[in-house]
Tab-separated table of C-alpha atoms in Angstrom:
chain	number	residue	atom	x	y	z
A	27	MET	CA	-39.698	3.921	-49.205
A	28	THR	CA	-36.872	6.198	-48.294
A	29	THR	CA	-37.394	5.833	-44.558
A	30	THR	CA	-36.852	2.103	-44.581
A	31	GLU	CA	-33.749	2.499	-46.690
A	32	ARG	CA	-32.247	4.815	-44.105
A	33	PRO	CA	-33.504	3.642	-40.749
A	34	ILE	CA	-32.697	5.274	-37.469
A	35	VAL	CA	-30.487	2.934	-35.466
A	36	LEU	CA	-29.575	2.930	-31.795
A	37	PRO	CA	-26.371	1.581	-30.305
A	38	GLY	CA	-26.502	-2.192	-30.149
A	39	ASP	CA	-29.360	-2.639	-32.629
A	40	THR	CA	-29.265	-5.562	-35.000
A	41	ILE	CA	-29.197	-4.482	-38.619
A	42	PRO	CA	-31.683	-6.290	-40.853
A	43	PRO	CA	-29.614	-8.360	-43.292
A	44	HIS	CA	-31.384	-7.031	-46.380
A	45	LEU	CA	-29.874	-3.615	-45.686
A	46	ILE	CA	-26.290	-4.806	-45.721
A	47	PRO	CA	-24.949	-4.350	-49.237
A	48	SER	CA	-23.631	-7.606	-50.592
A	49	SER	CA	-21.237	-7.550	-53.458
A	50	THR	CA	-19.054	-10.435	-54.443
A	51	THR	CA	-16.288	-8.316	-55.960
A	52	LYS	CA	-15.650	-5.599	-53.422
A	53	PRO	CA	-15.129	-6.024	-49.675
A	54	LEU	CA	-17.698	-4.400	-47.415
A	55	ARG	CA	-16.375	-1.152	-45.997
A	56	LEU	CA	-17.614	0.047	-42.646
A	57	GLY	CA	-17.644	3.767	-42.000
A	58	PRO	CA	-17.938	5.706	-38.763
A	59	GLY	CA	-20.504	4.541	-36.254
A	60	LEU	CA	-20.313	0.832	-37.048
A	61	ARG	CA	-18.220	-1.874	-35.498
A	62	HIS	CA	-17.498	-5.352	-36.768
A	63	VAL	CA	-17.812	-8.056	-34.120
A	64	PRO	CA	-16.220	-11.198	-35.486
A	65	PRO	CA	-17.278	-13.392	-37.126
A	66	SER	CA	-20.198	-11.830	-38.901
A	67	ASP	CA	-21.956	-9.198	-36.770
A	68	ILE	CA	-22.126	-5.530	-37.659
A	69	VAL	CA	-23.252	-3.416	-34.736
A	70	PRO	CA	-23.934	0.346	-34.651
A	71	VAL	CA	-22.241	2.102	-31.765
A	72	VAL	CA	-23.961	5.488	-32.063
A	73	ALA	CA	-27.523	6.648	-32.576
A	74	GLY	CA	-28.223	7.984	-36.040
A	75	GLN	CA	-29.300	7.204	-39.559
A	76	LEU	CA	-27.863	4.164	-41.286
A	77	ILE	CA	-26.708	4.992	-44.810
A	78	THR	CA	-25.655	2.390	-47.331
A	79	ASN	CA	-23.931	2.908	-50.645
A	80	HIS	CA	-24.346	-0.052	-52.922
A	81	GLN	CA	-21.953	1.195	-55.596
A	82	LYS	CA	-19.002	1.494	-53.279
A	83	ASN	CA	-20.225	-1.356	-51.085
A	84	SER	CA	-19.976	0.711	-47.939
A	85	MET	CA	-22.192	1.576	-45.007
A	86	TRP	CA	-22.029	4.036	-42.160
A	87	VAL	CA	-24.115	5.891	-39.614
A	88	GLU	CA	-24.841	9.621	-39.891
A	89	TYR	CA	-24.966	10.977	-36.386
A	90	ASN	CA	-24.793	14.309	-34.654
A	91	ASN	CA	-22.873	14.631	-31.450
A	92	ASN	CA	-21.443	17.593	-29.700
A	93	ARG	CA	-17.906	16.349	-29.155
A	94	TYR	CA	-15.463	16.563	-32.013
A	95	LEU	CA	-12.992	13.662	-32.233
A	96	PRO	CA	-10.003	14.497	-34.428
A	97	THR	CA	-9.457	12.186	-37.379
A	98	PRO	CA	-6.468	12.314	-39.729
A	99	GLY	CA	-7.358	14.153	-42.918
A	100	ASP	CA	-10.000	16.453	-41.399
A	101	LEU	CA	-9.915	20.172	-42.128
A	102	ILE	CA	-10.421	22.169	-38.969
A	103	ILE	CA	-10.259	25.688	-37.613
A	104	ALA	CA	-7.885	25.896	-34.670
A	105	GLN	CA	-7.096	28.762	-32.330
A	106	ILE	CA	-3.506	29.304	-31.231
A	107	THR	CA	-3.125	29.510	-27.453
A	108	ARG	CA	0.619	29.734	-27.067
A	109	SER	CA	3.901	29.251	-28.838
A	110	GLY	CA	6.476	26.627	-27.849
A	111	PRO	CA	10.073	26.070	-28.991
A	112	ASP	CA	9.149	24.267	-32.210
A	113	PHE	CA	5.374	24.207	-32.182
A	114	TYR	CA	2.324	26.310	-31.758
A	115	TYR	CA	-0.160	24.859	-29.292
A	116	CYS	CA	-3.708	25.143	-30.627
A	117	LEU	CA	-7.159	24.300	-29.388
A	118	LEU	CA	-9.538	22.423	-31.655
A	119	SER	CA	-12.376	22.257	-29.156
A	120	PRO	CA	-12.674	23.554	-25.600
A	121	TYR	CA	-11.406	21.491	-22.664
A	122	THR	CA	-9.433	19.079	-24.820
A	123	PRO	CA	-5.668	18.540	-24.976
A	124	HIS	CA	-3.807	20.989	-27.200
A	125	ALA	CA	-2.937	20.066	-30.755
A	126	THR	CA	0.586	20.870	-31.945
A	127	LEU	CA	1.262	22.803	-35.143
A	128	PRO	CA	4.930	22.916	-36.188
A	129	HIS	CA	6.359	26.368	-36.768
A	130	LEU	CA	7.604	25.418	-40.225
A	131	SER	CA	4.419	23.777	-41.363
A	132	PHE	CA	3.385	26.701	-43.560
A	133	GLU	CA	3.926	27.250	-47.243
A	134	SER	CA	7.555	28.152	-48.027
A	135	ALA	CA	8.428	28.718	-44.387
A	136	THR	CA	11.998	28.676	-43.169
A	137	LYS	CA	13.345	29.543	-39.752
A	138	LYS	CA	13.767	33.157	-40.788
A	139	THR	CA	10.660	33.675	-42.896
A	140	ARG	CA	7.989	31.874	-41.010
A	141	PRO	CA	4.672	33.522	-40.094
A	142	GLN	CA	4.607	34.784	-36.522
A	143	LEU	CA	1.216	33.910	-35.110
A	144	LEU	CA	0.029	35.532	-31.919
A	145	PRO	CA	-2.023	33.735	-29.273
A	146	GLY	CA	-5.673	34.065	-30.226
A	147	SER	CA	-5.171	33.933	-33.963
A	148	LEU	CA	-7.027	31.386	-36.082
A	149	VAL	CA	-5.640	28.902	-38.563
A	150	TYR	CA	-7.311	26.654	-41.088
A	151	ALA	CA	-5.402	23.395	-40.830
A	152	ARG	CA	-5.538	19.676	-41.531
A	153	VAL	CA	-5.235	16.980	-38.868
A	154	ILE	CA	-2.310	14.643	-39.551
A	155	LEU	CA	-2.058	12.575	-36.397
A	156	ALA	CA	-4.885	11.723	-34.060
A	157	ASN	CA	-5.199	8.687	-31.848
A	158	LYS	CA	-6.315	7.971	-28.348
A	159	HIS	CA	-2.772	7.730	-26.969
A	160	MET	CA	-1.309	11.038	-28.121
A	161	ASP	CA	-2.242	14.677	-28.518
A	162	PRO	CA	-3.361	15.527	-32.069
A	163	GLU	CA	-1.022	17.132	-34.594
A	164	ILE	CA	-2.104	19.496	-37.354
A	165	GLU	CA	-0.403	21.059	-40.351
A	166	CYS	CA	-0.993	24.030	-42.622
A	167	VAL	CA	0.861	22.701	-45.632
A	168	SER	CA	0.508	19.452	-47.491
A	169	GLN	CA	3.456	17.191	-46.648
A	170	SER	CA	3.858	15.757	-50.115
A	171	THR	CA	3.267	18.755	-52.374
A	172	GLY	CA	4.485	21.565	-50.130
A	173	LYS	CA	1.485	23.706	-51.073
A	174	SER	CA	-0.977	25.103	-48.604
A	175	ASP	CA	-4.186	24.638	-50.668
A	176	GLY	CA	-6.023	27.335	-48.774
A	177	LEU	CA	-4.720	26.395	-45.350
A	178	GLY	CA	-3.043	28.949	-43.133
A	179	GLU	CA	-3.888	31.927	-41.014
A	180	LEU	CA	-7.404	33.383	-41.149
A	181	LYS	CA	-7.190	37.140	-40.807
A	182	GLY	CA	-10.096	39.274	-39.690
A	183	GLY	CA	-13.632	37.976	-39.955
A	184	MET	CA	-15.567	36.136	-37.295
A	185	VAL	CA	-16.065	32.527	-36.190
A	186	PHE	CA	-19.489	30.970	-35.664
A	187	ASP	CA	-20.185	27.726	-33.823
A	188	VAL	CA	-22.385	25.168	-35.534
A	189	SER	CA	-23.193	21.533	-34.923
A	190	LEU	CA	-20.821	18.901	-36.253
A	191	GLN	CA	-23.345	17.466	-38.635
A	192	PHE	CA	-24.034	20.840	-40.219
A	193	ALA	CA	-20.334	21.361	-40.797
A	194	ARG	CA	-20.144	17.938	-42.414
A	195	ARG	CA	-23.065	18.722	-44.681
A	196	LEU	CA	-21.420	21.966	-45.748
A	197	LEU	CA	-18.187	20.155	-46.551
A	198	MET	CA	-19.840	17.526	-48.707
A	199	SER	CA	-18.909	17.726	-52.347
A	200	ARG	CA	-22.558	17.850	-53.349
A	201	SER	CA	-23.930	19.913	-50.502
A	202	ARG	CA	-26.999	20.980	-52.417
A	203	GLU	CA	-28.336	17.506	-53.168
A	204	GLU	CA	-26.908	15.358	-50.421
A	205	GLY	CA	-26.576	17.812	-47.590
A	206	LYS	CA	-29.674	19.839	-48.400
A	207	VAL	CA	-27.920	23.045	-47.546
A	208	GLU	CA	-27.665	25.812	-50.091
A	209	VAL	CA	-27.813	28.853	-47.883
A	210	LEU	CA	-24.280	29.842	-48.852
A	211	GLU	CA	-24.992	29.665	-52.550
A	212	LEU	CA	-28.163	31.697	-52.090
A	213	LEU	CA	-26.338	34.380	-50.168
A	214	GLY	CA	-23.769	34.565	-52.909
A	215	GLU	CA	-26.471	34.879	-55.543
A	216	GLU	CA	-27.871	37.867	-53.714
A	217	GLY	CA	-24.626	39.649	-54.350
A	218	LEU	CA	-22.989	39.562	-50.941
A	219	ALA	CA	-19.201	39.408	-50.943
A	220	PHE	CA	-17.714	37.163	-48.262
A	221	GLU	CA	-15.233	34.364	-47.657
A	222	ILE	CA	-15.936	31.109	-45.875
A	223	ALA	CA	-13.818	28.476	-44.155
A	224	VAL	CA	-15.651	25.471	-42.715
A	225	GLY	CA	-13.996	23.507	-39.937
A	226	ARG	CA	-15.073	19.951	-39.289
A	227	ASN	CA	-14.803	20.695	-35.564
A	228	GLY	CA	-18.026	22.694	-35.738
A	229	LYS	CA	-16.573	26.136	-36.452
A	230	ILE	CA	-17.200	28.302	-39.511
A	231	TRP	CA	-15.095	31.370	-40.218
A	232	VAL	CA	-16.729	34.140	-42.239
A	233	GLY	CA	-14.537	36.884	-43.606
A	234	GLY	CA	-15.397	39.966	-45.600
A	235	GLU	CA	-14.926	43.681	-45.830
A	236	ASP	CA	-18.390	44.685	-44.683
A	237	VAL	CA	-19.241	43.775	-41.099
A	238	LYS	CA	-22.962	43.686	-41.888
A	239	VAL	CA	-22.344	41.046	-44.542
A	240	VAL	CA	-20.287	38.913	-42.190
A	241	VAL	CA	-22.914	39.088	-39.471
A	242	ALA	CA	-25.733	38.329	-41.911
A	243	VAL	CA	-23.952	35.262	-43.266
A	244	GLY	CA	-23.232	34.061	-39.758
A	245	ARG	CA	-26.833	34.494	-38.705
A	246	ALA	CA	-28.052	32.638	-41.769
A	247	LEU	CA	-25.767	29.692	-41.006
A	248	ARG	CA	-26.702	29.610	-37.354
A	249	GLU	CA	-30.423	29.714	-38.015
A	250	THR	CA	-30.239	27.060	-40.701
A	251	ASP	CA	-28.439	24.804	-38.306
A	252	GLU	CA	-30.441	25.430	-35.175
A	253	ALA	CA	-33.878	25.397	-36.757
A	254	GLY	CA	-33.063	22.566	-39.177
A	255	LEU	CA	-34.347	24.495	-42.169
A	256	GLY	CA	-35.087	22.806	-45.461
A	257	VAL	CA	-34.088	24.235	-48.813
A	258	GLU	CA	-37.250	26.266	-49.322
A	259	GLU	CA	-37.085	27.714	-45.838
A	260	GLN	CA	-33.433	28.595	-46.387
A	261	ARG	CA	-34.465	30.578	-49.452
A	262	ARG	CA	-36.978	32.521	-47.418
A	263	LEU	CA	-34.478	33.126	-44.642
A	264	VAL	CA	-31.917	34.509	-47.042
A	265	ARG	CA	-34.439	36.832	-48.646
A	266	ARG	CA	-35.507	38.101	-45.250
A	267	LEU	CA	-31.963	38.753	-44.104
A	268	VAL	CA	-30.942	40.535	-47.281
A	269	LYS	CA	-34.024	42.726	-47.094
A	270	GLY	CA	-33.190	43.562	-43.507
A	271	MET	CA	-29.698	44.595	-44.497
A	272	LYS	CA	-30.730	47.114	-47.093
B	16	MET	CA	36.265	1.492	29.045
B	17	THR	CA	35.062	-0.777	26.336
B	18	THR	CA	31.711	-0.179	24.762
B	19	SER	CA	29.923	-3.285	23.595
B	20	ASN	CA	29.203	-3.395	19.860
B	21	PRO	CA	25.635	-2.397	19.113
B	22	THR	CA	23.611	-5.076	17.358
B	23	LEU	CA	20.997	-2.754	15.860
B	24	ALA	CA	21.890	0.507	14.218
B	25	ILE	CA	19.984	3.536	12.988
B	26	PRO	CA	21.334	5.939	10.367
B	27	GLY	CA	23.982	8.159	11.852
B	28	GLN	CA	24.793	5.939	14.768
B	29	LEU	CA	28.435	5.724	15.726
B	30	LEU	CA	29.748	2.207	15.273
B	31	GLY	CA	33.430	2.526	15.978
B	32	SER	CA	36.649	4.211	15.011
B	33	THR	CA	38.435	3.820	11.672
B	34	SER	CA	41.475	2.570	13.510
B	35	LYS	CA	39.538	-0.404	14.695
B	36	TYR	CA	37.117	-1.161	11.871
B	37	GLN	CA	37.018	-0.904	8.124
B	38	PRO	CA	33.789	0.466	6.672
B	39	GLY	CA	31.661	-2.008	4.714
B	40	PRO	CA	28.327	-1.738	2.948
B	41	GLY	CA	25.769	0.343	4.765
B	42	THR	CA	28.316	2.501	6.606
B	43	HIS	CA	30.250	5.694	6.011
B	44	ILE	CA	33.153	7.533	7.584
B	45	HIS	CA	32.769	10.827	9.391
B	46	ASN	CA	35.548	12.427	11.437
B	47	HIS	CA	37.584	9.221	11.540
B	48	ASN	CA	34.631	7.281	12.853
B	49	VAL	CA	32.505	4.685	11.172
B	50	HIS	CA	28.809	5.566	11.263
B	51	ALA	CA	25.840	3.552	10.075
B	52	SER	CA	24.008	4.705	6.937
B	53	LEU	CA	21.078	2.329	7.055
B	54	MET	CA	18.753	1.050	9.680
B	55	GLY	CA	19.456	-2.602	10.290
B	56	THR	CA	21.597	-5.177	12.013
B	57	VAL	CA	25.323	-4.730	12.504
B	58	HIS	CA	27.692	-7.422	11.238
B	59	ILE	CA	31.403	-7.662	11.797
B	60	ALA	CA	33.357	-9.725	9.338
B	61	GLN	CA	36.724	-10.870	10.497
B	62	PRO	CA	39.438	-10.375	7.936
B	63	ALA	CA	41.324	-13.203	6.343
B	64	LYS	CA	44.172	-14.294	8.498
B	65	ALA	CA	47.141	-12.115	7.738
B	66	PRO	CA	50.442	-13.917	7.184
B	67	GLY	CA	52.553	-14.243	10.260
B	68	PRO	CA	54.846	-11.376	11.082
B	69	VAL	CA	58.225	-11.570	9.421
B	70	LYS	CA	60.947	-10.719	11.806
B	71	ARG	CA	63.063	-7.897	10.592
B	72	LEU	CA	65.752	-6.348	12.600
B	73	THR	CA	65.825	-2.924	11.085
B	74	LYS	CA	62.355	-2.417	9.633
B	75	ILE	CA	59.874	-0.463	11.665
B	76	THR	CA	56.649	-2.391	11.424
B	77	PRO	CA	53.750	-0.052	10.673
B	78	ALA	CA	50.322	-0.105	12.259
B	79	PRO	CA	48.128	-3.038	11.134
B	80	ALA	CA	47.374	-2.684	7.414
B	81	PRO	CA	43.804	-1.791	6.559
B	82	ALA	CA	43.172	-5.233	5.145
B	83	GLU	CA	43.670	-6.710	8.509
B	84	LEU	CA	40.976	-4.735	10.210
B	85	PRO	CA	37.592	-6.355	10.676
B	86	THR	CA	34.908	-5.006	8.351
B	87	ILE	CA	31.787	-3.644	9.973
B	88	SER	CA	28.623	-3.425	7.900
B	89	VAL	CA	24.940	-2.750	8.365
B	90	ALA	CA	22.414	-4.866	6.551
B	91	VAL	CA	18.686	-4.348	6.255
B	92	PRO	CA	17.081	-7.605	7.277
B	93	THR	CA	14.968	-9.063	4.454
B	94	ARG	CA	11.580	-10.514	5.218
B	95	SER	CA	12.211	-13.828	3.493
B	96	ALA	CA	15.526	-14.646	5.121
B	97	GLY	CA	15.064	-15.197	8.819
B	98	PRO	CA	17.730	-14.454	11.368
B	99	ASP	CA	20.281	-16.031	9.038
B	100	HIS	CA	23.022	-13.447	8.870
B	101	ALA	CA	25.071	-15.153	6.236
B	102	SER	CA	22.464	-14.662	3.483
B	103	GLN	CA	21.866	-11.003	4.242
B	104	LYS	CA	24.275	-9.771	1.654
B	105	LYS	CA	21.552	-8.964	-0.890
B	106	ARG	CA	22.102	-5.596	-2.479
B	107	GLU	CA	19.706	-3.671	-4.626
B	108	VAL	CA	20.192	-4.386	-8.334
B	109	LEU	CA	20.381	-1.258	-10.437
B	110	PRO	CA	20.427	-1.084	-14.229
B	111	GLU	CA	23.870	-0.240	-15.581
B	112	VAL	CA	24.916	1.014	-18.989
B	113	GLY	CA	24.832	-1.890	-21.412
B	114	ASN	CA	22.307	-3.985	-19.504
B	115	VAL	CA	19.414	-5.438	-21.422
B	116	VAL	CA	16.199	-4.711	-19.556
B	117	LEU	CA	12.520	-5.500	-19.966
B	118	CYS	CA	10.157	-2.591	-19.576
B	119	ARG	CA	6.524	-1.673	-20.054
B	120	VAL	CA	5.502	1.340	-22.132
B	121	ILE	CA	3.576	3.838	-20.038
B	122	ARG	CA	3.080	6.812	-22.293
B	123	ILE	CA	4.001	7.874	-25.818
B	124	THR	CA	4.588	11.352	-27.196
B	125	PRO	CA	5.742	12.207	-30.705
B	126	ARG	CA	9.355	12.496	-29.496
B	127	GLN	CA	9.809	9.745	-26.933
B	128	ALA	CA	8.257	6.778	-25.226
B	129	VAL	CA	8.167	6.727	-21.421
B	130	VAL	CA	8.667	3.235	-19.985
B	131	ALA	CA	8.841	1.583	-16.572
B	132	ILE	CA	11.842	-0.745	-16.201
B	133	LEU	CA	10.662	-3.998	-14.658
B	134	VAL	CA	13.401	-6.598	-15.124
B	135	CYS	CA	17.158	-6.009	-15.307
B	136	GLY	CA	19.028	-8.949	-16.764
B	137	ASP	CA	17.494	-11.834	-14.870
B	138	THR	CA	16.415	-10.030	-11.718
B	139	VAL	CA	12.945	-8.662	-11.247
B	140	LEU	CA	13.413	-5.245	-9.718
B	141	ASP	CA	11.767	-4.282	-6.451
B	142	ALA	CA	11.088	-0.745	-7.542
B	143	GLU	CA	10.123	0.376	-11.020
B	144	TRP	CA	12.572	2.793	-12.558
B	145	GLN	CA	11.409	5.168	-15.242
B	146	GLY	CA	13.139	5.142	-18.608
B	147	LEU	CA	12.909	7.060	-21.850
B	148	ILE	CA	13.240	5.732	-25.366
B	149	ARG	CA	13.852	8.739	-27.591
B	150	VAL	CA	12.613	8.696	-31.152
B	151	GLN	CA	16.171	8.641	-32.536
B	152	ASP	CA	17.014	5.561	-30.454
B	153	VAL	CA	14.149	3.402	-31.666
B	154	ARG	CA	15.798	2.132	-34.844
B	155	ALA	CA	19.282	2.021	-36.270
B	156	THR	CA	18.254	3.071	-39.790
B	157	GLU	CA	16.204	6.086	-40.968
B	158	LYS	CA	16.184	7.620	-37.522
B	159	ASP	CA	14.495	10.830	-38.637
B	160	ARG	CA	11.503	9.084	-40.166
B	161	VAL	CA	10.500	7.084	-37.100
B	162	LYS	CA	6.938	7.458	-35.862
B	163	ILE	CA	6.493	6.529	-32.243
B	164	TYR	CA	2.876	5.548	-32.809
B	165	GLU	CA	4.046	2.923	-35.304
B	166	SER	CA	6.740	1.598	-32.958
B	167	PHE	CA	5.238	1.374	-29.487
B	168	ARG	CA	1.865	1.647	-27.799
B	169	PRO	CA	1.074	2.054	-24.100
B	170	GLY	CA	1.019	-1.343	-22.438
B	171	ASP	CA	3.594	-3.055	-24.658
B	172	ILE	CA	6.446	-5.006	-23.090
B	173	VAL	CA	9.742	-3.950	-24.668
B	174	ARG	CA	13.240	-5.379	-24.486
B	175	ALA	CA	15.693	-2.482	-24.519
B	176	GLU	CA	19.296	-1.682	-23.690
B	177	VAL	CA	20.370	0.987	-21.227
B	178	ILE	CA	22.514	3.546	-23.018
B	179	SER	CA	22.813	6.135	-20.284
B	180	LEU	CA	22.082	6.518	-16.601
B	181	GLY	CA	20.429	9.786	-17.506
B	182	ASP	CA	19.257	12.413	-15.111
B	183	GLN	CA	17.329	12.384	-11.876
B	184	ALA	CA	14.108	11.132	-13.369
B	185	ASN	CA	14.953	8.753	-16.218
B	186	TYR	CA	17.286	6.168	-17.599
B	187	TYR	CA	17.826	6.425	-21.333
B	188	LEU	CA	17.146	3.257	-23.312
B	189	SER	CA	17.582	2.190	-26.887
B	190	THR	CA	15.941	-0.451	-29.084
B	191	ALA	CA	18.233	0.090	-32.042
B	192	ARG	CA	19.171	-3.546	-32.601
B	193	ASN	CA	17.354	-6.431	-34.225
B	194	GLU	CA	16.830	-8.341	-31.023
B	195	LEU	CA	15.498	-5.304	-29.155
B	196	GLY	CA	11.951	-4.016	-29.423
B	197	VAL	CA	8.426	-5.046	-28.555
B	198	ILE	CA	8.151	-8.613	-27.337
B	199	LEU	CA	4.571	-8.642	-26.077
B	200	ALA	CA	1.760	-6.518	-27.435
B	201	THR	CA	-2.021	-6.360	-27.012
B	202	SER	CA	-4.253	-5.330	-29.889
B	203	GLU	CA	-6.844	-2.561	-29.915
B	204	ALA	CA	-9.507	-5.230	-29.551
B	205	GLY	CA	-7.791	-6.566	-26.421
B	206	ASN	CA	-6.384	-9.817	-27.774
B	207	ALA	CA	-2.846	-11.175	-27.701
B	208	MET	CA	-0.852	-10.648	-30.875
B	209	HIS	CA	1.868	-12.612	-32.595
B	210	PRO	CA	4.667	-11.084	-34.705
B	211	VAL	CA	4.639	-11.405	-38.484
B	212	SER	CA	7.583	-9.228	-39.522
B	213	TRP	CA	10.011	-6.715	-38.064
B	214	LYS	CA	7.325	-4.078	-38.014
B	215	GLU	CA	3.990	-5.848	-37.691
B	216	TYR	CA	2.056	-7.733	-35.094
B	217	ARG	CA	-1.108	-9.614	-36.005
B	218	ASP	CA	-4.126	-10.116	-33.763
B	219	SER	CA	-4.768	-13.849	-33.465
B	220	GLU	CA	-8.555	-13.476	-33.339
B	221	THR	CA	-9.511	-10.633	-35.655
B	222	GLY	CA	-6.584	-10.971	-38.069
B	223	LEU	CA	-5.890	-7.214	-38.085
B	224	THR	CA	-2.282	-6.108	-38.087
B	225	GLU	CA	-0.787	-3.328	-36.042
B	226	LEU	CA	2.548	-1.626	-36.495
B	227	ARG	CA	5.230	-2.029	-33.828
B	228	LYS	CA	9.034	-2.210	-33.717
B	229	VAL	CA	9.224	-5.966	-33.224
B	230	ALA	CA	12.104	-7.690	-31.397
B	231	LYS	CA	13.645	-10.637	-33.210
B	232	PRO	CA	12.787	-13.800	-31.267
B	233	TYR	CA	15.809	-15.650	-30.008
C-alpha cells in the first residue's frame, strides 16, 4: 500500500526498521528532515511524509513550512533593496538578514560594463553560501563556467507568492509524475505565451507581453497551490481560466 | 607653610611642584605642578642616593638634577594585595605589536573574523579587547582564496599575533604562520574536536570533520 510506504512522521518518531533502505554497497544518505543520532538512530526533526529511494539508498522527509532556509545550490528570486560598495543587498524572504550579491557576479560583467540594478528590481540567482553564522551570499553567474544559465535580472512581469513545497514540486525534473503539477504545461498547451522563473524561496515570477496572460497564469498557480488541486482539477481550472479570458 | 602630603588622591588633585617631585605613574604635569591622574593612594619613592658633591672651585653647581628628586606616584589599590604598598606596582598589561595572544572568535563575516582577546603572552587580561582577523591575514599562501567559514567559527579559541594596534575599536591580528590558528574548537554537534591536519578538525564522537585553520601543536 502506498500509504504505508510513505508514512506521515512527526518530530521524534521512531522509524520502523523495515522502511530504512538497507544496501550493502552504498552508504545510507539522509536528506532534509532527518537527523542521525549516533550510533544507529535516525530521527525525523520535522513533520511530513517520509520518502525512501531504494535505488539511491537515500531517505528524506517531504515537509511544508513557511520559512525558507537558504541552502547552497538553490535557485531563488531575490529583490534588491540597496547597493553597497561592492555588493547589492537583496532580500530572499521578509524579515531576514540581507543576502549579498557581488556587483560583478553577472555574465561578462566588468567594472565598466556591469548591469546597474535599482532598488526594487528582481534577480533570479543561485545561493552560494548559507550557514547559520553568516548572511547568505548569492550569485547570478556560475563560478566555474562564467555563464549565467538563465540567471540575472527579471524585467517586467509579476511575482506571485506560493508555498515552499509547491515551488519544490514545480522545480522537480519530473514535475508531472512526481510533483503532480502540470498546470504550467496545460496553460502552454492552450496557447498562452508567458515566461516563468520559479524561486525555491516560494516566489514565482511570471513574465509576458499580455497582462491578462500574466494574471491568468498567476491565478492558476495560486489556486493550484492553495486548494491543493490534483491533475484532473488542474485541467478543469485551466479550461475555466482560459474561457474567462476570451 | 608646609602642607602635609596627601595620602589619598583623586584625579586632578594637586600633589606638589615639579621642583620638589618627579612625576611617576598615575600622575601628570600641569603648570609646573604634579597632579594625580588616578584615584588611589599616593606613594613617594626616594631616589637612589646621589654621589656626594664634588668640590669645585670654579664650577657653579646647578639645582638638584631631576634624578635626585623623589618620585611621586598614585597607585590604584588592588583588592588582592592588602595595605602592602610595595606590591602595588601592577600595571595593566596591553597587547603590543608582535605579541602572541589567545582569543575567542565572536563573529564571522565573509571578510573578517571578530575576536575577543583573552590572554596576552602569559597574562590573562582583566578586560577583553576586541580584535579583527582580516581574510588576507588568515594564511600566508593563497590569500585571495581564503574562506572565513572554512577557517574559523564562532566560539573557537585562536592563537594569533598582533600585527597592528589598529583604531579605536580593534586590534588587528594575524594567523599567517604554522603555529598560529585554531587551538580549540567545538563541533556542530557540541563535542570537543581533535586536529587531524592543518585544515581539519575531527569530532571525537561522531567522526565528522570540520574545516578550520589549525594551529600546529608545539
